[in-house]
N, CA, C and O atoms as a Tinker XYZ file with bonds, in Angstrom:
   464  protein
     1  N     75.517000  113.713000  131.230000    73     2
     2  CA    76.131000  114.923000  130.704000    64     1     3
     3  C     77.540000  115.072000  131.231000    63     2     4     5
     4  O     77.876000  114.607000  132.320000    81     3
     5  N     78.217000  115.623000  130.562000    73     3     6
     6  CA    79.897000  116.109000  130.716000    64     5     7
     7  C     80.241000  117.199000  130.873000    63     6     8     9
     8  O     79.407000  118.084000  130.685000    81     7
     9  N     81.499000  117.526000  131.248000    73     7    10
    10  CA    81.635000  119.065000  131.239000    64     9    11
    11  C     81.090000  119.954000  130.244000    63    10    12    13
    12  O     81.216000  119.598000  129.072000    81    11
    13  N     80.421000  121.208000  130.525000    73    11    14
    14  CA    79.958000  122.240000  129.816000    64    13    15
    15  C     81.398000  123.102000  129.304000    63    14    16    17
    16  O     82.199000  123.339000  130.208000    81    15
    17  N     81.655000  123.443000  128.300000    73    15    18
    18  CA    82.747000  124.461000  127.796000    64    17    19
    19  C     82.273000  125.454000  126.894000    63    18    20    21
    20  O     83.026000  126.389000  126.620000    81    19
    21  N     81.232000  125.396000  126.434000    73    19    22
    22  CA    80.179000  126.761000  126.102000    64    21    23
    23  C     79.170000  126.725000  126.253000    63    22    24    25
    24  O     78.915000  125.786000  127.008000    81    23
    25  N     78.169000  127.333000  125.906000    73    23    26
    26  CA    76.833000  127.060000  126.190000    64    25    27
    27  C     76.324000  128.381000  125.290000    63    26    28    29
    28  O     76.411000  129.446000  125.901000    81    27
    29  N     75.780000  128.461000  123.857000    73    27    30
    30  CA    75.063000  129.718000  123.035000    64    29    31
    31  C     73.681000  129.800000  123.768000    63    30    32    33
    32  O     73.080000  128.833000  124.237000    81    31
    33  N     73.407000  130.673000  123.786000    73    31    34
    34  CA    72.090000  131.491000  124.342000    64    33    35
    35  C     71.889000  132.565000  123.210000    63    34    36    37
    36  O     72.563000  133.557000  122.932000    81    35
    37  N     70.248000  131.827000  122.401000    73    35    38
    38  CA    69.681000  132.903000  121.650000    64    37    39
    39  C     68.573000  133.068000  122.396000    63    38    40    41
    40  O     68.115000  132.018000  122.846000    81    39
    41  N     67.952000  134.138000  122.688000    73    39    42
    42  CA    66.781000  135.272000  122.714000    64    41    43
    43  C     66.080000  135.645000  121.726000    63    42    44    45
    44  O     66.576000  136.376000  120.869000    81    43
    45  N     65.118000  135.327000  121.671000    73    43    46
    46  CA    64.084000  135.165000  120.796000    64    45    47
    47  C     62.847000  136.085000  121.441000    63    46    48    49
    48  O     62.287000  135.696000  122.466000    81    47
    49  N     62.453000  137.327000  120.783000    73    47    50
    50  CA    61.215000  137.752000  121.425000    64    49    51
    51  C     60.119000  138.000000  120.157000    63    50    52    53
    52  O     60.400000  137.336000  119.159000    81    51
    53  N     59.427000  138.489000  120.090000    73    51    54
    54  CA    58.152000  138.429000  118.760000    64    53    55
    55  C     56.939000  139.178000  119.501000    63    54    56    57
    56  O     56.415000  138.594000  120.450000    81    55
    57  N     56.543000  140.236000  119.179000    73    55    58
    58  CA    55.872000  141.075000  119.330000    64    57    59
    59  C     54.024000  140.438000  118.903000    63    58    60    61
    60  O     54.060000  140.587000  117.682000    81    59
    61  N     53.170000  140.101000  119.087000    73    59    62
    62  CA    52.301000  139.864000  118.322000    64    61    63
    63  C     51.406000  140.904000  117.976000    63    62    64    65
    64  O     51.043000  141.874000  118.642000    81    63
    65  N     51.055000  140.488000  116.626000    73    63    66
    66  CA    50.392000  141.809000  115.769000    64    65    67
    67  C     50.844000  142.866000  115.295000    63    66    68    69
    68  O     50.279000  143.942000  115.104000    81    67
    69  N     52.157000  142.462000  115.055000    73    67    70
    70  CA    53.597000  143.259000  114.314000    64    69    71
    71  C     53.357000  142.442000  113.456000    63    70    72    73
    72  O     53.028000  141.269000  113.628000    81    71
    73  N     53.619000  143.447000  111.701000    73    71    74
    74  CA    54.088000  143.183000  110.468000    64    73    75
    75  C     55.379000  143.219000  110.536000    63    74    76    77
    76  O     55.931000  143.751000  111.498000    81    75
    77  N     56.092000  142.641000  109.495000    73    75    78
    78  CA    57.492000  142.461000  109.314000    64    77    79
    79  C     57.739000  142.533000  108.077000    63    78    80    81
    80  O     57.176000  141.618000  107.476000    81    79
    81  N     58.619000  143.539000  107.094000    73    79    82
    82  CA    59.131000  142.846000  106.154000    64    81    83
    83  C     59.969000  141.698000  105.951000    63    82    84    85
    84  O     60.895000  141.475000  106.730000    81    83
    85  N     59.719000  140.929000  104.942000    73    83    86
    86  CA    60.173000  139.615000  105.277000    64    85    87
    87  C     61.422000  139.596000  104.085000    63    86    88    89
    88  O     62.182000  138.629000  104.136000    81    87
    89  N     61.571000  140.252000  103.406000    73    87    90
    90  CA    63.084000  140.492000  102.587000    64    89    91
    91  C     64.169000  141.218000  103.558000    63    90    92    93
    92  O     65.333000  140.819000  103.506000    81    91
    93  N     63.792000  142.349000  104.505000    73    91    94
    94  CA    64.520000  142.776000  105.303000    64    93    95
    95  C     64.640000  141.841000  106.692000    63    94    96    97
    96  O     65.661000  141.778000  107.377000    81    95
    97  N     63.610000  141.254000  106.919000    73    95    98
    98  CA    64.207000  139.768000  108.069000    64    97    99
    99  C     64.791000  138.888000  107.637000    63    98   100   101
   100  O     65.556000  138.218000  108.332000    81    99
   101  N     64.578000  138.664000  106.370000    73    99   102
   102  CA    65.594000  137.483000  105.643000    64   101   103
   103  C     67.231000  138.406000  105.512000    63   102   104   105
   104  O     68.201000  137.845000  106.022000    81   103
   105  N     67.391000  139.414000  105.012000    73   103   106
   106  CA    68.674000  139.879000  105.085000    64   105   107
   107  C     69.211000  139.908000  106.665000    63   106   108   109
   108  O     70.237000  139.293000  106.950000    81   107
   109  N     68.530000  140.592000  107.595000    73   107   110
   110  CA    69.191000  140.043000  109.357000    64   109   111
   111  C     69.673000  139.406000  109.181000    63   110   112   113
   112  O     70.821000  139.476000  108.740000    81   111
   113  N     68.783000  138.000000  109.541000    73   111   114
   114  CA    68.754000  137.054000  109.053000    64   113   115
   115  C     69.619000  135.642000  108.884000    63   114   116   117
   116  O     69.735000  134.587000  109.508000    81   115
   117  N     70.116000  136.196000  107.770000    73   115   118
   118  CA    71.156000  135.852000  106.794000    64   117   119
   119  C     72.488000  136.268000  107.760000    63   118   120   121
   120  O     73.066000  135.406000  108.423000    81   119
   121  N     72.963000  137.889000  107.761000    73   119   122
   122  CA    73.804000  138.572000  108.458000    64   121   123
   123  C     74.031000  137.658000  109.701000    63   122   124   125
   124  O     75.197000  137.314000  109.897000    81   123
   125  N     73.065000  137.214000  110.574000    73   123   126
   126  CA    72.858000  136.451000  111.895000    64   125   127
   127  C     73.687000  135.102000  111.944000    63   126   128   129
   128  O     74.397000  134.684000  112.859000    81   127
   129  N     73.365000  134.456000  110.546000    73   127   130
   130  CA    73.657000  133.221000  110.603000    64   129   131
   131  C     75.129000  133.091000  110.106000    63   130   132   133
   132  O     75.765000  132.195000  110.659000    81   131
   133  N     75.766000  133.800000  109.192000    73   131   134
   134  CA    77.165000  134.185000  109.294000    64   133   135
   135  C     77.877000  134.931000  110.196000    63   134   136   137
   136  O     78.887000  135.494000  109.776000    81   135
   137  N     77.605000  135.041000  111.204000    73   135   138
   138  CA    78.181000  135.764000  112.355000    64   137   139
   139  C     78.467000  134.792000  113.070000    63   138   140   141
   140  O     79.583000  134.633000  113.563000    81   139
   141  N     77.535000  134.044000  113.215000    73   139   142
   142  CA    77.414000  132.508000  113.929000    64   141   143
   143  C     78.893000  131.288000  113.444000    63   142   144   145
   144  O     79.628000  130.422000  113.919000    81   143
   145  N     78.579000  132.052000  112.151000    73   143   146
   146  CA    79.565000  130.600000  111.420000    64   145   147
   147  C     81.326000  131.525000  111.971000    63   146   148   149
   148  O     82.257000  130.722000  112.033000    81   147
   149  N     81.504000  132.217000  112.133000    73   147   150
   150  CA    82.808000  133.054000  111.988000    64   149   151
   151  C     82.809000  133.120000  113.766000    63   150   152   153
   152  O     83.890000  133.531000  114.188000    81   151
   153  N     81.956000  132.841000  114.685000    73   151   154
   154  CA    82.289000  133.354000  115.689000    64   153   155
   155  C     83.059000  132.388000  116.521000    63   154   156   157
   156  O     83.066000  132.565000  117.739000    81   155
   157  N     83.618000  131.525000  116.073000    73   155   158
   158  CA    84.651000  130.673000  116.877000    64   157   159
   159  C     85.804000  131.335000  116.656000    63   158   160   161
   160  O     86.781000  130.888000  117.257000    81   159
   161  N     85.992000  132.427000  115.851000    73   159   162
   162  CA    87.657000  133.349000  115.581000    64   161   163
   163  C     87.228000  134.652000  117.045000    63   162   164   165
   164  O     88.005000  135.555000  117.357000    81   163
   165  N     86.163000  134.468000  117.574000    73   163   166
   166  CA    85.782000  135.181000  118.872000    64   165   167
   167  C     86.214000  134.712000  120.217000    63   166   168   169
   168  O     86.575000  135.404000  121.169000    81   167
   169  N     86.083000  133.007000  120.106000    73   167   170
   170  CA    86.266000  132.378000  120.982000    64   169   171
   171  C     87.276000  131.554000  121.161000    63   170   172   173
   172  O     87.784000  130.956000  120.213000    81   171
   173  N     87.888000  131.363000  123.002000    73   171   174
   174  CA    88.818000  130.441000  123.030000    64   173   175
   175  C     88.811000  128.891000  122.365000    63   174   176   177
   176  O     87.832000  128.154000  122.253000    81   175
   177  N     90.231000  128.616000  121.952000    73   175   178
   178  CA    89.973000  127.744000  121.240000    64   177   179
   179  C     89.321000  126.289000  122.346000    63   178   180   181
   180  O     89.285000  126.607000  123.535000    81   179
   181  N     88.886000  124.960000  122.066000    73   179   182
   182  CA    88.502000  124.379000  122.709000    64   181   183
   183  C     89.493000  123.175000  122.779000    63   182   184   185
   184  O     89.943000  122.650000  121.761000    81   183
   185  N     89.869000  122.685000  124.308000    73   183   186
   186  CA    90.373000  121.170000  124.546000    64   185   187
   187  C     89.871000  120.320000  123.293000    63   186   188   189
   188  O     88.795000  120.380000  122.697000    81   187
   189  N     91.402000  119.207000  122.999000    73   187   190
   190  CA    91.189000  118.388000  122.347000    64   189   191
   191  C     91.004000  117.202000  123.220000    63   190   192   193
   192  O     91.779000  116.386000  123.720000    81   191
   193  N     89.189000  117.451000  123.243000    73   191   194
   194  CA    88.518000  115.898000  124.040000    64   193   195
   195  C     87.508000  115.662000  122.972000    63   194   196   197
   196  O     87.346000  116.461000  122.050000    81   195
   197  N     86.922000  114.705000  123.085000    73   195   198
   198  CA    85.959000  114.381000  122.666000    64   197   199
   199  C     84.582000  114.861000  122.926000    63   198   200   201
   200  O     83.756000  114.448000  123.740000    81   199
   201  N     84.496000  116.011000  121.891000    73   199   202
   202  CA    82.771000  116.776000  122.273000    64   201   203
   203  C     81.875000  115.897000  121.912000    63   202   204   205
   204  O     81.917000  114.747000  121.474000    81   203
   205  N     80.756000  116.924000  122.272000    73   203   206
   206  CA    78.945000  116.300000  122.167000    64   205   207
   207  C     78.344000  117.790000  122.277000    63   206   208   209
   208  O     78.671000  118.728000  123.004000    81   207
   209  N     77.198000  117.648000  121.146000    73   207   210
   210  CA    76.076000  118.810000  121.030000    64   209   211
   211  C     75.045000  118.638000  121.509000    63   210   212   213
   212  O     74.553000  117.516000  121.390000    81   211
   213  N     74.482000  119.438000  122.067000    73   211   214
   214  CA    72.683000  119.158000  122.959000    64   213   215
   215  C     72.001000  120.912000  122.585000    63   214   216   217
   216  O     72.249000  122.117000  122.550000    81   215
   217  N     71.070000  119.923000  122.386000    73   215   218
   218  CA    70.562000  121.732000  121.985000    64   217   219
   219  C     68.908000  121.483000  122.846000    63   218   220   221
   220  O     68.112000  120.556000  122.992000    81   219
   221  N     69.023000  122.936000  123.264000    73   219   222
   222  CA    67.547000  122.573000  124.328000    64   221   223
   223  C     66.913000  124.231000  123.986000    63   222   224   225
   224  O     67.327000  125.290000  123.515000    81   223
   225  N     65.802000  123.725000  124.493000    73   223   226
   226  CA    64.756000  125.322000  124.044000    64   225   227
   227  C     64.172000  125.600000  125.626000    63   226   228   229
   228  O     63.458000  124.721000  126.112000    81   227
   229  N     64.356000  126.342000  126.114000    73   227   230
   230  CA    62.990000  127.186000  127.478000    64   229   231
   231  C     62.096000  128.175000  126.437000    63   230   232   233
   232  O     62.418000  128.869000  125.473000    81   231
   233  N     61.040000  127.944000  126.993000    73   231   234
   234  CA    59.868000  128.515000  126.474000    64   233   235
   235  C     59.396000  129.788000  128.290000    63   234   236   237
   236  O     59.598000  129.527000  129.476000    81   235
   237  N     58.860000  130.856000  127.741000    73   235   238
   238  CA    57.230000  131.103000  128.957000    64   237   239
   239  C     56.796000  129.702000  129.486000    63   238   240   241
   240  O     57.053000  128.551000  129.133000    81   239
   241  N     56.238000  130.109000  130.210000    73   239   242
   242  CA    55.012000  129.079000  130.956000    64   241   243
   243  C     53.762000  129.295000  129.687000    63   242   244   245
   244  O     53.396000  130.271000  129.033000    81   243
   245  N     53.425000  128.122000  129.726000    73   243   246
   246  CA    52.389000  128.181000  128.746000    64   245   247
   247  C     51.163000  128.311000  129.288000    63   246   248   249
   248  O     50.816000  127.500000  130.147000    81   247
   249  N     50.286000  129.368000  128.875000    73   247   250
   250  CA    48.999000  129.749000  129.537000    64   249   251
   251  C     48.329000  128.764000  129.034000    63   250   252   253
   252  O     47.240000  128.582000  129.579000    81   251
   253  N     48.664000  127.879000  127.963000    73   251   254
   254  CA    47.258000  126.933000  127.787000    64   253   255
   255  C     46.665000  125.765000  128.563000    63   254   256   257
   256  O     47.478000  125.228000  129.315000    81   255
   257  N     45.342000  125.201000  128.558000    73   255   258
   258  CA    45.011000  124.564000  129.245000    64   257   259
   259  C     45.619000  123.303000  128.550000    63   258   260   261
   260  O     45.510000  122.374000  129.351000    81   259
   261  N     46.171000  122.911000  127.476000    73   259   262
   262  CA    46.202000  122.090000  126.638000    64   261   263
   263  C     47.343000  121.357000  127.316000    63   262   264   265
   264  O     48.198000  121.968000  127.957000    81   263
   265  N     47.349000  119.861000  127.147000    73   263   266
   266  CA    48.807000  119.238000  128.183000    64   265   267
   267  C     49.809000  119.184000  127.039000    63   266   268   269
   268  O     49.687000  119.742000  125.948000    81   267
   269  N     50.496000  118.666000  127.325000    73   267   270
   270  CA    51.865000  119.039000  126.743000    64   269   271
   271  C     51.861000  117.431000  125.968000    63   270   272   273
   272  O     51.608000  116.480000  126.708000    81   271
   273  N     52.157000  117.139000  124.408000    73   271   274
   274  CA    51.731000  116.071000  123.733000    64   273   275
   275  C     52.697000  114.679000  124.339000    63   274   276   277
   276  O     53.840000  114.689000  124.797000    81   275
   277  N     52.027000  113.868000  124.196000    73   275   278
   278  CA    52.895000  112.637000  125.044000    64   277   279
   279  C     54.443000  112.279000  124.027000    63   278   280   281
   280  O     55.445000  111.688000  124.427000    81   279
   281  N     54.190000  112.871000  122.620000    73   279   282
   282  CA    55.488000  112.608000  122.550000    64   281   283
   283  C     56.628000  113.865000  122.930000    63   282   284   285
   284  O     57.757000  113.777000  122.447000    81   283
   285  N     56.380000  114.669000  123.541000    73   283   286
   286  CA    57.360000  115.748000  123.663000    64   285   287
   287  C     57.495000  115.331000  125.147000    63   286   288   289
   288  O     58.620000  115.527000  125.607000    81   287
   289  N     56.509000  114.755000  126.061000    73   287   290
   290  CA    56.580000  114.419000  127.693000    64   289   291
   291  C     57.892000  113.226000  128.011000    63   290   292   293
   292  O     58.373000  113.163000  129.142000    81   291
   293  N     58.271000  112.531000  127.153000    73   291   294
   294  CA    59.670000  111.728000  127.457000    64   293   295
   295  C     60.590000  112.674000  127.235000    63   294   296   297
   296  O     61.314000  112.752000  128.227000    81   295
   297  N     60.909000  113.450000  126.374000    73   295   298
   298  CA    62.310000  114.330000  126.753000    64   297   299
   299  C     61.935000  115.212000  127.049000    63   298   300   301
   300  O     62.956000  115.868000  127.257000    81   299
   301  N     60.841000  116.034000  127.332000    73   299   302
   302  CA    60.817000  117.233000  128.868000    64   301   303
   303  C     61.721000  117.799000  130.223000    63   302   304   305
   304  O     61.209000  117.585000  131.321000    81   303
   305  N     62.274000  118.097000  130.206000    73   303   306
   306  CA    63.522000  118.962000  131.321000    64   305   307
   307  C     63.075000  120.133000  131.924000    63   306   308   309
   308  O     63.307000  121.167000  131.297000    81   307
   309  N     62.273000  120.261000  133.387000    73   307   310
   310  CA    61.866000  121.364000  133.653000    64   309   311
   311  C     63.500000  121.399000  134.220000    63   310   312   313
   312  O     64.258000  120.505000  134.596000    81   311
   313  N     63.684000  123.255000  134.053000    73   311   314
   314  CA    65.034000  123.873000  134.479000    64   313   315
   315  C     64.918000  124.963000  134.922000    63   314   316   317
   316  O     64.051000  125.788000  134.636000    81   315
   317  N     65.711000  125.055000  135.597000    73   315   318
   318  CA    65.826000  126.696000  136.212000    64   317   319
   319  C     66.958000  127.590000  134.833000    63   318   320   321
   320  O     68.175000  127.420000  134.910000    81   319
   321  N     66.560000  128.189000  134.060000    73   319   322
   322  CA    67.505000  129.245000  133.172000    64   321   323
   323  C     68.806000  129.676000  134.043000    63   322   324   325
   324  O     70.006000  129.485000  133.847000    81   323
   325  N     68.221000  130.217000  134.900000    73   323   326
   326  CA    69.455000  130.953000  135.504000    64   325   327
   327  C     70.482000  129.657000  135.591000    63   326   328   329
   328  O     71.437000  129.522000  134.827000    81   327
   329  N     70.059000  128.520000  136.875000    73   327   330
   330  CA    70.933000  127.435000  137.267000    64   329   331
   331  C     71.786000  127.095000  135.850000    63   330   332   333
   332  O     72.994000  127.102000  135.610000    81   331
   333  N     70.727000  126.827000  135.110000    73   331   334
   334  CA    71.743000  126.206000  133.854000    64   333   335
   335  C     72.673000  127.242000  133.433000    63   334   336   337
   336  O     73.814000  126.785000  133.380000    81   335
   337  N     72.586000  128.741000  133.043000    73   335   338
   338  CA    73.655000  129.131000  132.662000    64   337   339
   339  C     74.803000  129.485000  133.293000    63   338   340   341
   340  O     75.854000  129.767000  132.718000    81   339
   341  N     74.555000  129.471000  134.921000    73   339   342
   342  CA    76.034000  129.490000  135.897000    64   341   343
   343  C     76.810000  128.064000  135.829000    63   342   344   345
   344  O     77.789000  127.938000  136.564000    81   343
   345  N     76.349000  126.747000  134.807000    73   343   346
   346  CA    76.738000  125.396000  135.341000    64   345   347
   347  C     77.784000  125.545000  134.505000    63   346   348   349
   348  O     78.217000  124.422000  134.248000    81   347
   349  N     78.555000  126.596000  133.816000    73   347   350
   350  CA    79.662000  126.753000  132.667000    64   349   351
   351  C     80.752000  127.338000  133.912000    63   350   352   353
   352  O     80.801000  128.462000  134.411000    81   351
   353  N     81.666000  126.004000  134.222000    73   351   354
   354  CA    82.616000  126.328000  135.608000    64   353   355
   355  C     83.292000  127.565000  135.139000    63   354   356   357
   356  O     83.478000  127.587000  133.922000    81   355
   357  N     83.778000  128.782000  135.924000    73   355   358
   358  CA    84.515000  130.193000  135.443000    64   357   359
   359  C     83.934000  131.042000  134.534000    63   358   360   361
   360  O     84.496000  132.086000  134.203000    81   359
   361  N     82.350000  130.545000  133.881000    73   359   362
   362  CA    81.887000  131.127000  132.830000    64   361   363
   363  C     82.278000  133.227000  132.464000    63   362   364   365
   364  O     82.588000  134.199000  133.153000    81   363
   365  N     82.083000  133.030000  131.444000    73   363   366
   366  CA    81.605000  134.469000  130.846000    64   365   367
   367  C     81.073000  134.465000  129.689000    63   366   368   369
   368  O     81.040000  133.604000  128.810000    81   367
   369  N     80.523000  135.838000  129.785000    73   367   370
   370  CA    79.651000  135.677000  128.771000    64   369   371
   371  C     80.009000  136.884000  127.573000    63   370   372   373
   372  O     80.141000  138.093000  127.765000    81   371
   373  N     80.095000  136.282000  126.551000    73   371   374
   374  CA    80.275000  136.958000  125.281000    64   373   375
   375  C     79.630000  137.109000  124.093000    63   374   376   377
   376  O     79.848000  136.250000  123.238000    81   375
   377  N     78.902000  137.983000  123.846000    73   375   378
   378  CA    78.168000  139.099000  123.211000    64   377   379
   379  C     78.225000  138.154000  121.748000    63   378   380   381
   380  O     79.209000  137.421000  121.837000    81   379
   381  N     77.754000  138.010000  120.901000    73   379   382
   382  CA    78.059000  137.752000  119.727000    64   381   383
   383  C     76.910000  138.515000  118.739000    63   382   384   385
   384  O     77.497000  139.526000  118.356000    81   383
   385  N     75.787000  138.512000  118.247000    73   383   386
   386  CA    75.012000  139.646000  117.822000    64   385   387
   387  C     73.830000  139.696000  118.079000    63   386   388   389
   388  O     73.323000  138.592000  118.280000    81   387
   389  N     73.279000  140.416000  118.144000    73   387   390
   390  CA    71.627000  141.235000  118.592000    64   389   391
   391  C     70.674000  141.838000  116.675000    63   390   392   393
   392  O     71.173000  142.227000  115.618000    81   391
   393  N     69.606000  141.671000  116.994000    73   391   394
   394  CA    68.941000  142.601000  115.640000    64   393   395
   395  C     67.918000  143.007000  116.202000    63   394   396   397
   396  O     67.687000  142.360000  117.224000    81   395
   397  N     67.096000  143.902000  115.962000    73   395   398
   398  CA    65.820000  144.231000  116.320000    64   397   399
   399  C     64.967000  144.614000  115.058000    63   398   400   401
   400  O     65.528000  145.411000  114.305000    81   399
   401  N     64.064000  144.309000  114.792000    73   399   402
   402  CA    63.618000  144.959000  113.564000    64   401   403
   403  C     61.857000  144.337000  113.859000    63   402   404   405
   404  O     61.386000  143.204000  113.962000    81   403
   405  N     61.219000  145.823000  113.923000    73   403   406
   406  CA    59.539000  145.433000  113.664000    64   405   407
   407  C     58.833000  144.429000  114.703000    63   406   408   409
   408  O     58.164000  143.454000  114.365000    81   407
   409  N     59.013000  144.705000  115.611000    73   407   410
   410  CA    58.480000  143.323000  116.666000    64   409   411
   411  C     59.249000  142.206000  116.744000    63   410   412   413
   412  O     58.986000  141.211000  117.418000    81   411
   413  N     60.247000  142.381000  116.019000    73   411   414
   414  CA    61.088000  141.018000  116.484000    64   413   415
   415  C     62.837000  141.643000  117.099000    63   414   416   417
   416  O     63.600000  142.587000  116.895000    81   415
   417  N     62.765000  140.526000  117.842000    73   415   418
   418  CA    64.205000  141.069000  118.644000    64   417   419
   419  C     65.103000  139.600000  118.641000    63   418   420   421
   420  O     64.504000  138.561000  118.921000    81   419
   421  N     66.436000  139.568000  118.340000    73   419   422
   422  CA    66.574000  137.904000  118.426000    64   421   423
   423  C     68.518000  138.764000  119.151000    63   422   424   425
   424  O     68.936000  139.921000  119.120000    81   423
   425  N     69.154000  137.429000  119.700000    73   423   426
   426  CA    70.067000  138.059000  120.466000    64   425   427
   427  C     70.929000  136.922000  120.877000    63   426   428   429
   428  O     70.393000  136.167000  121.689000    81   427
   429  N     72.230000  136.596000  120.483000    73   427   430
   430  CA    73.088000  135.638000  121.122000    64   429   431
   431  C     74.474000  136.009000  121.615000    63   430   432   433
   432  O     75.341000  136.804000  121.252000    81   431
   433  N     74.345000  135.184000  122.512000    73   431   434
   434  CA    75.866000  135.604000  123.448000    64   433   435
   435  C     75.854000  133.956000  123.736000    63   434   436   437
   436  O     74.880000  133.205000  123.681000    81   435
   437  N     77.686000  133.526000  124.161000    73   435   438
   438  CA    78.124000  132.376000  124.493000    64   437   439
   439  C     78.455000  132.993000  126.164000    63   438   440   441
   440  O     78.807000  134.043000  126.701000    81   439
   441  N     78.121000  131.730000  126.502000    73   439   442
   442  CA    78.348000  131.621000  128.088000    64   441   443
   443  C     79.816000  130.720000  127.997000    63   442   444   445
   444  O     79.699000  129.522000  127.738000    81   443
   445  N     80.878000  131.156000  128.158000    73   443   446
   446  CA    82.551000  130.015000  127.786000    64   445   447
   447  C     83.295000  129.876000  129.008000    63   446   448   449
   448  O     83.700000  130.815000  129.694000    81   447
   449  N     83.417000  128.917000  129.191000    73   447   450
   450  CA    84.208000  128.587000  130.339000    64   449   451
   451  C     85.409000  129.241000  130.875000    63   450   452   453
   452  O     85.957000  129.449000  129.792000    81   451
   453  N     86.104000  129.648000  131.616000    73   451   454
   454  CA    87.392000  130.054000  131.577000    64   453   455
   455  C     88.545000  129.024000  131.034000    63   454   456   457
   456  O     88.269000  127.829000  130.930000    81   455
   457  N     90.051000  129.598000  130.635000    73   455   458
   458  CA    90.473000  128.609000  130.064000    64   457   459
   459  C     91.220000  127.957000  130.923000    63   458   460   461
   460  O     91.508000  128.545000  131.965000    81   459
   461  N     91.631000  126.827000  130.742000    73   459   462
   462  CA    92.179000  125.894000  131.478000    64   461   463
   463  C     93.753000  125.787000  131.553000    63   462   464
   464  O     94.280000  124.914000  132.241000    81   463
């Protein structure tokens, strides 16, 4: 791995045994994913180096007894959340959008380096 110069953090929560309308989660949604596309006019612009994308998921601890399938056990990364999001040298963190609707809550902010 190489220097970190952002790092998105979505939040994902889900209520279970919540209904949802699903025309009004698809409009969020929607709203969510164009916010996403426009939010680099939010952010500093980035060094002209040569990037790379990695996209990783933390889950809960999983209460199941069930092991974890042998093909997901080669790229497995136990991490500390916190550690990883201070590893953005000068970081801050910037808000980009939140929804809540019916048991579901979803929420992203960029962790961005300071500028150089």
């Amino acid at each position: 791995r190489g220097e970190v110069f952002e790092r998105f953090r979505f939040d994902f929560r889900l209520e279970l045994g919540t209904s949802c309308d699903v025309e009004l989660l698809r409009t969020h949604l929607r709203s969510f994913l164009l916010k996403i596309h426009v939010c680099d006019s939010t952010l500093a612009p980035l060094a002209d180096a040569e990037l790379s994308f990695a996209a990783e998921l933390h889950t809960a601890p999983s209460r199941s007894s069930q092991p974890l399938p042998a093909s997901l056990q080669e790229s497995w990364v136990d991490c500390d959340l916190t550690q990883e999001l201070s590893a953005v040298p000068g970081g801050c963190v910037v808000p980009i959008k939140s929804l809540s609707i019916d048991g579901f809550r979803l929420g992203l902010c960029v962790v961005a380096a300071a500028p150089s």
